[in-house]
XYZ file of C-alpha atoms in Angstrom:
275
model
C 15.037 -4.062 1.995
C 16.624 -5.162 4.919
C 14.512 -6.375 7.912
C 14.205 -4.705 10.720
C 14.374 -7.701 12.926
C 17.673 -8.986 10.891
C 19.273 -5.429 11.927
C 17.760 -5.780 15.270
C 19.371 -9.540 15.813
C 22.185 -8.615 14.440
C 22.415 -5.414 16.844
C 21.760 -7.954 20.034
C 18.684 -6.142 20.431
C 16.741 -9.179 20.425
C 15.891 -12.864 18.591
C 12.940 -13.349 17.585
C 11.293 -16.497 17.848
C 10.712 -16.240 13.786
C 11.953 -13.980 11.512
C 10.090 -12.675 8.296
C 10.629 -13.815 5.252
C 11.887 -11.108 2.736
C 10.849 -11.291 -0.558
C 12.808 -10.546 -3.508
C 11.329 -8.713 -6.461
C 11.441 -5.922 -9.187
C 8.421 -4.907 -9.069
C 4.807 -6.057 -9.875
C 4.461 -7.152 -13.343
C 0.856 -7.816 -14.008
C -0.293 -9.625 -17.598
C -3.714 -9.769 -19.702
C -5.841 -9.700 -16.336
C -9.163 -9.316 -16.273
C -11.980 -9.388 -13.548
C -15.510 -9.982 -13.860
C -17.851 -9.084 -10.983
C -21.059 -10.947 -11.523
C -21.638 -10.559 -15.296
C -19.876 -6.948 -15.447
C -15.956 -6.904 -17.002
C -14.328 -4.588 -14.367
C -11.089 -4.987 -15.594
C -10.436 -5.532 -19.231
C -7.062 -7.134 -20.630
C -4.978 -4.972 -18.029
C -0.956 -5.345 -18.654
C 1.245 -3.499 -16.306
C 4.601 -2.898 -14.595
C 5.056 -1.319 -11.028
C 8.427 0.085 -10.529
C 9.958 -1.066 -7.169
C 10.515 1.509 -4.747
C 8.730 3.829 -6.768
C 5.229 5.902 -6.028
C 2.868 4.310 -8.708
C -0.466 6.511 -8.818
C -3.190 5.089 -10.280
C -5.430 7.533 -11.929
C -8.685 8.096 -13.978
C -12.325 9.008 -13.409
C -14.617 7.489 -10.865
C -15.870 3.469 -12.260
C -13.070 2.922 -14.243
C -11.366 0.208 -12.053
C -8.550 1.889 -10.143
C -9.789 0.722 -6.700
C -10.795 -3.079 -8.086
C -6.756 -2.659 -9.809
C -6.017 -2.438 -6.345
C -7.732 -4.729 -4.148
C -6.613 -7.600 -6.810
C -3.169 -6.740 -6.154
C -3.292 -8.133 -2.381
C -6.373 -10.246 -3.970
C -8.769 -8.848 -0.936
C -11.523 -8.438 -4.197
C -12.235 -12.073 -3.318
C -14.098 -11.330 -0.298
C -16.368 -9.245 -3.191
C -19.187 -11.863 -4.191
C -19.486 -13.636 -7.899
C -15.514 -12.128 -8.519
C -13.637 -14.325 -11.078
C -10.164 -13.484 -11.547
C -8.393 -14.229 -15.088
C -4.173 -13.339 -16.280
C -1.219 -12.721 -13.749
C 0.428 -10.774 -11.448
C 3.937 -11.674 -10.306
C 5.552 -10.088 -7.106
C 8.780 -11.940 -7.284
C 8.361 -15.197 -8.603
C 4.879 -15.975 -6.791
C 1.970 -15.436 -8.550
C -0.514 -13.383 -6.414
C -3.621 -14.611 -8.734
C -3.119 -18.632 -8.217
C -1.938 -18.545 -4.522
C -4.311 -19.810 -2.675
C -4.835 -21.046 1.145
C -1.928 -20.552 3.106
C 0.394 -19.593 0.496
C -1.937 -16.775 -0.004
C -2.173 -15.940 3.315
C 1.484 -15.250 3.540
C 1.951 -13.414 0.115
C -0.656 -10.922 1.874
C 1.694 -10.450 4.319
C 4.361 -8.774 1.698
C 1.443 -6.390 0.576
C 0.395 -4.001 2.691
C -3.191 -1.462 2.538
C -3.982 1.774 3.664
C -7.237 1.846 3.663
C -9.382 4.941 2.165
C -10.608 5.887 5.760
C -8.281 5.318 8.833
C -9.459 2.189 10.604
C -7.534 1.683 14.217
C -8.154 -1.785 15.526
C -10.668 -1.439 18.816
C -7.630 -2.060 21.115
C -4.849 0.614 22.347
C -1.943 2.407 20.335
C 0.430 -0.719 21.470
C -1.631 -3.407 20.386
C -2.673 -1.912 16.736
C 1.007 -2.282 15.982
C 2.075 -5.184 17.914
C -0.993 -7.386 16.660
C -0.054 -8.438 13.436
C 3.369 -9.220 14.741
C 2.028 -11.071 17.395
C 0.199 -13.296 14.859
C 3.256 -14.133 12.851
C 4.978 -15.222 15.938
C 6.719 -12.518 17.514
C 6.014 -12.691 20.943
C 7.485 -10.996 24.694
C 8.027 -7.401 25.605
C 11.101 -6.669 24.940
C 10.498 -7.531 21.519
C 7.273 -6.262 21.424
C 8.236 -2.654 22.953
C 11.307 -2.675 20.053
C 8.911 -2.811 17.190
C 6.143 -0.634 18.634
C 8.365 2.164 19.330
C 10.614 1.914 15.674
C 7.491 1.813 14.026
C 5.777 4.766 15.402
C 8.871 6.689 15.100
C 8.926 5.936 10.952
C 5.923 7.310 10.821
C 6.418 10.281 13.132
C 3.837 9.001 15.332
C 6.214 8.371 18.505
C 6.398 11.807 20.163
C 3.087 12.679 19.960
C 1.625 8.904 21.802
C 4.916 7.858 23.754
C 3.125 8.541 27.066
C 0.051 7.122 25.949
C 0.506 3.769 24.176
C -1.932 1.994 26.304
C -5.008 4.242 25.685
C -7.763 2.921 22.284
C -5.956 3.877 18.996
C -9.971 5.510 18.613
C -8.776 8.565 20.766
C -6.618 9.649 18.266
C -7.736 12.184 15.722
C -7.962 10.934 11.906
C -4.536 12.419 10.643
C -3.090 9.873 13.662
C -5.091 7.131 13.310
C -4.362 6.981 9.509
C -0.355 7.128 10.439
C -1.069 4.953 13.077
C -2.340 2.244 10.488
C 0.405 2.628 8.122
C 2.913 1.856 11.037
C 0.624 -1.149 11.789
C 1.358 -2.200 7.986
C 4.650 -1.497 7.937
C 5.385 -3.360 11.341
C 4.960 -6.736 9.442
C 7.267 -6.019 6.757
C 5.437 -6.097 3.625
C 7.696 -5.537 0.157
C 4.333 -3.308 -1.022
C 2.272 -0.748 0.239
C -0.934 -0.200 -1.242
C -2.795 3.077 -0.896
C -6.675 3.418 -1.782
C -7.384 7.105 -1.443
C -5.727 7.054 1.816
C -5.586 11.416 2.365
C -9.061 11.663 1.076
C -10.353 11.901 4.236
C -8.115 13.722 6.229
C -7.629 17.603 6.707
C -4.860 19.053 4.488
C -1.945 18.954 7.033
C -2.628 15.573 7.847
C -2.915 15.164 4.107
C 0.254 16.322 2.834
C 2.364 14.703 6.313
C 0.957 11.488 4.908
C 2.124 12.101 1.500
C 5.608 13.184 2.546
C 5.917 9.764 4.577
C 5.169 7.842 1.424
C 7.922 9.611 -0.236
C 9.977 8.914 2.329
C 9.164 5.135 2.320
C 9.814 4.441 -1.395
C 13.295 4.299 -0.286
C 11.931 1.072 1.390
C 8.751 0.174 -0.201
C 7.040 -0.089 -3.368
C 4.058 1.961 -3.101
C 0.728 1.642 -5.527
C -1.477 4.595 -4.910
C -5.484 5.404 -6.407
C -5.741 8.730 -6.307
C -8.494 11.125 -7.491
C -6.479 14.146 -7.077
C -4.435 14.746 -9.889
C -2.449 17.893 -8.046
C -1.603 14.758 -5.576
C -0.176 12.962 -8.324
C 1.799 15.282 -9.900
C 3.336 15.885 -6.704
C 4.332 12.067 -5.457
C 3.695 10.052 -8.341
C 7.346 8.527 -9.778
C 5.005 6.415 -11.995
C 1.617 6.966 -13.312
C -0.868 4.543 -14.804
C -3.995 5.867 -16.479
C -7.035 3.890 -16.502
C -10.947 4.301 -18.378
C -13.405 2.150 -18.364
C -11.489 -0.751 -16.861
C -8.954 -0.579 -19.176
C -5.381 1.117 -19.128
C -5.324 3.859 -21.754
C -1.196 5.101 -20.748
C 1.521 4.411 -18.062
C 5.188 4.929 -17.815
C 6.989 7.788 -16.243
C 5.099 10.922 -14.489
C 7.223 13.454 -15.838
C 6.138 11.916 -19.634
C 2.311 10.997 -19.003
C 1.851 14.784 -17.287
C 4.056 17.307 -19.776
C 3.407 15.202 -22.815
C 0.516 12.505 -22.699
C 0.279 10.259 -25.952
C -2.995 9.508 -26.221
C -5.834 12.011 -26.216
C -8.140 10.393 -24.124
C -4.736 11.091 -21.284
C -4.703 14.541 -22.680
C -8.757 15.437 -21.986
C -8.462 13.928 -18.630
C -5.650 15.776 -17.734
C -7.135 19.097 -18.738
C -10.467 18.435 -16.860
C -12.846 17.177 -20.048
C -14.082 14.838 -17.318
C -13.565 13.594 -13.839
């Protein structure tokens, strides 16, 4: 992917005080993890590959680890208390289970989250985007202005709060504020995006403009989805992992997994046996 402020530099648009690092990878390739919560196995010998710049939907019935998959991806489980983390996950050629402190820190930075409910920052429209940037050292107006404005218009955000950047991102109604925070992820320049039921709480336009943004940013991004809506999956998903009882039953290729399932625990899901 090619940065933003690279093209921007290069453009004599501006020069940023310090540029992001882009990180190389094929994908996520995680091996024999597990996670225990407490004394409960959440996740149970999970081995799996994410695609890059592919829509990856995690799937399965409520408890069976999609979410915790997730959150150990970008490794926020660790604010969960008692969580012990065991196996690997390599985005590049860093291991996102043993970084730690600052290294950590920055590999967070390369994995971006939707969250499940929008959640603006209690500042304006500006400032949700330009904070993040702000704390990885891009600084002044000019520069400022530049990101705000290309990353509201990749969302399709920027027509509808051009004359209004300075009022609280809380004004806006859900379907914005959700947009609004995936142009706040995507203005640090993260490798993935990770998406945690992010249309479940949105009306169904707002819904689907989210979902065809996501499409649009695979182009871009790899994108890791939980989803509990299987119509939602069968219309983004380039990838589809299948997960019960914290352990991953199939995965591979949406088309595959969805016309002709291999296992039969896929196959009772996927006709509604349970949910």
């Amino acid at each position: 992917m090619s940065s933003f402020f690279h093209r921007a530099e290069a453009n004599g648009q501006f020069d940023p005080t310090k540029k992001f690092e882009i990180l190389e990878h094929n994908g996520i390739e995680v091996s024999n993890l597990n996670v225990h919560i407490g004394s409960a196995h959440i996740l149970k010998n999970v081995n799996v590959t994410i695609p890059k710049n592919k829509i990856t939907c995690i799937i399965g019935p409520s408890g069976c680890g999609k979410s915790t998959l997730l959150r150990t991806f970008n490794r926020i489980i660790d604010t969960t208390e008692g969580v012990k983390i065991e196996g690997d996950i390599f985005l590049g050629t860093r291991n996102i289970v043993k970084s730690h402190g600052a290294d950590l820190i920055e590999l967070r930075r390369h994995i971006g989250l939707v969250p499940q409910r929008p959640c603006p920052l209690p500042m304006s429209i500006f400032d949700n985007i330009a904070y993040g940037c702000r704390i990885h050292g891009i600084s002044g107006k000019e520069k400022l202005n530049a990101v705000v404005e290309h990353y509201l218009k990749s969302i399709g955000l920027w027509d509808e709060v051009k004359e209004r950047l300075s009022s609280p991102a809380a004004r806006l109604s859900g379907g914005q504020q959700q947009r609004l925070c995936l142009a706040r992820s995507l203005a640090v320049e993260p490798s993935v995006l990770l998406a945690d039921e992010s249309t479940s709480a949105l009306d169904p336009i707002s819904s689907k403009k989210v979902e065809q943004l996501l499409v649009e940013l695979k182009q871009n991004y790899t994108i890791v989805m939980v989803t509990h809506t299987l119509q939602q999956a069968q219309r983004i998903a380039d990838n589809v992992i299948f997960m019960y009882l914290g352990e991953v039953v199939e995965q591979g290729p949406a088309k595959e997994i969805f016309n002709n399932p291999q296992n039969e625990l896929t196959r009772r899901y996927l006709d509604g046996a349970f949910s």
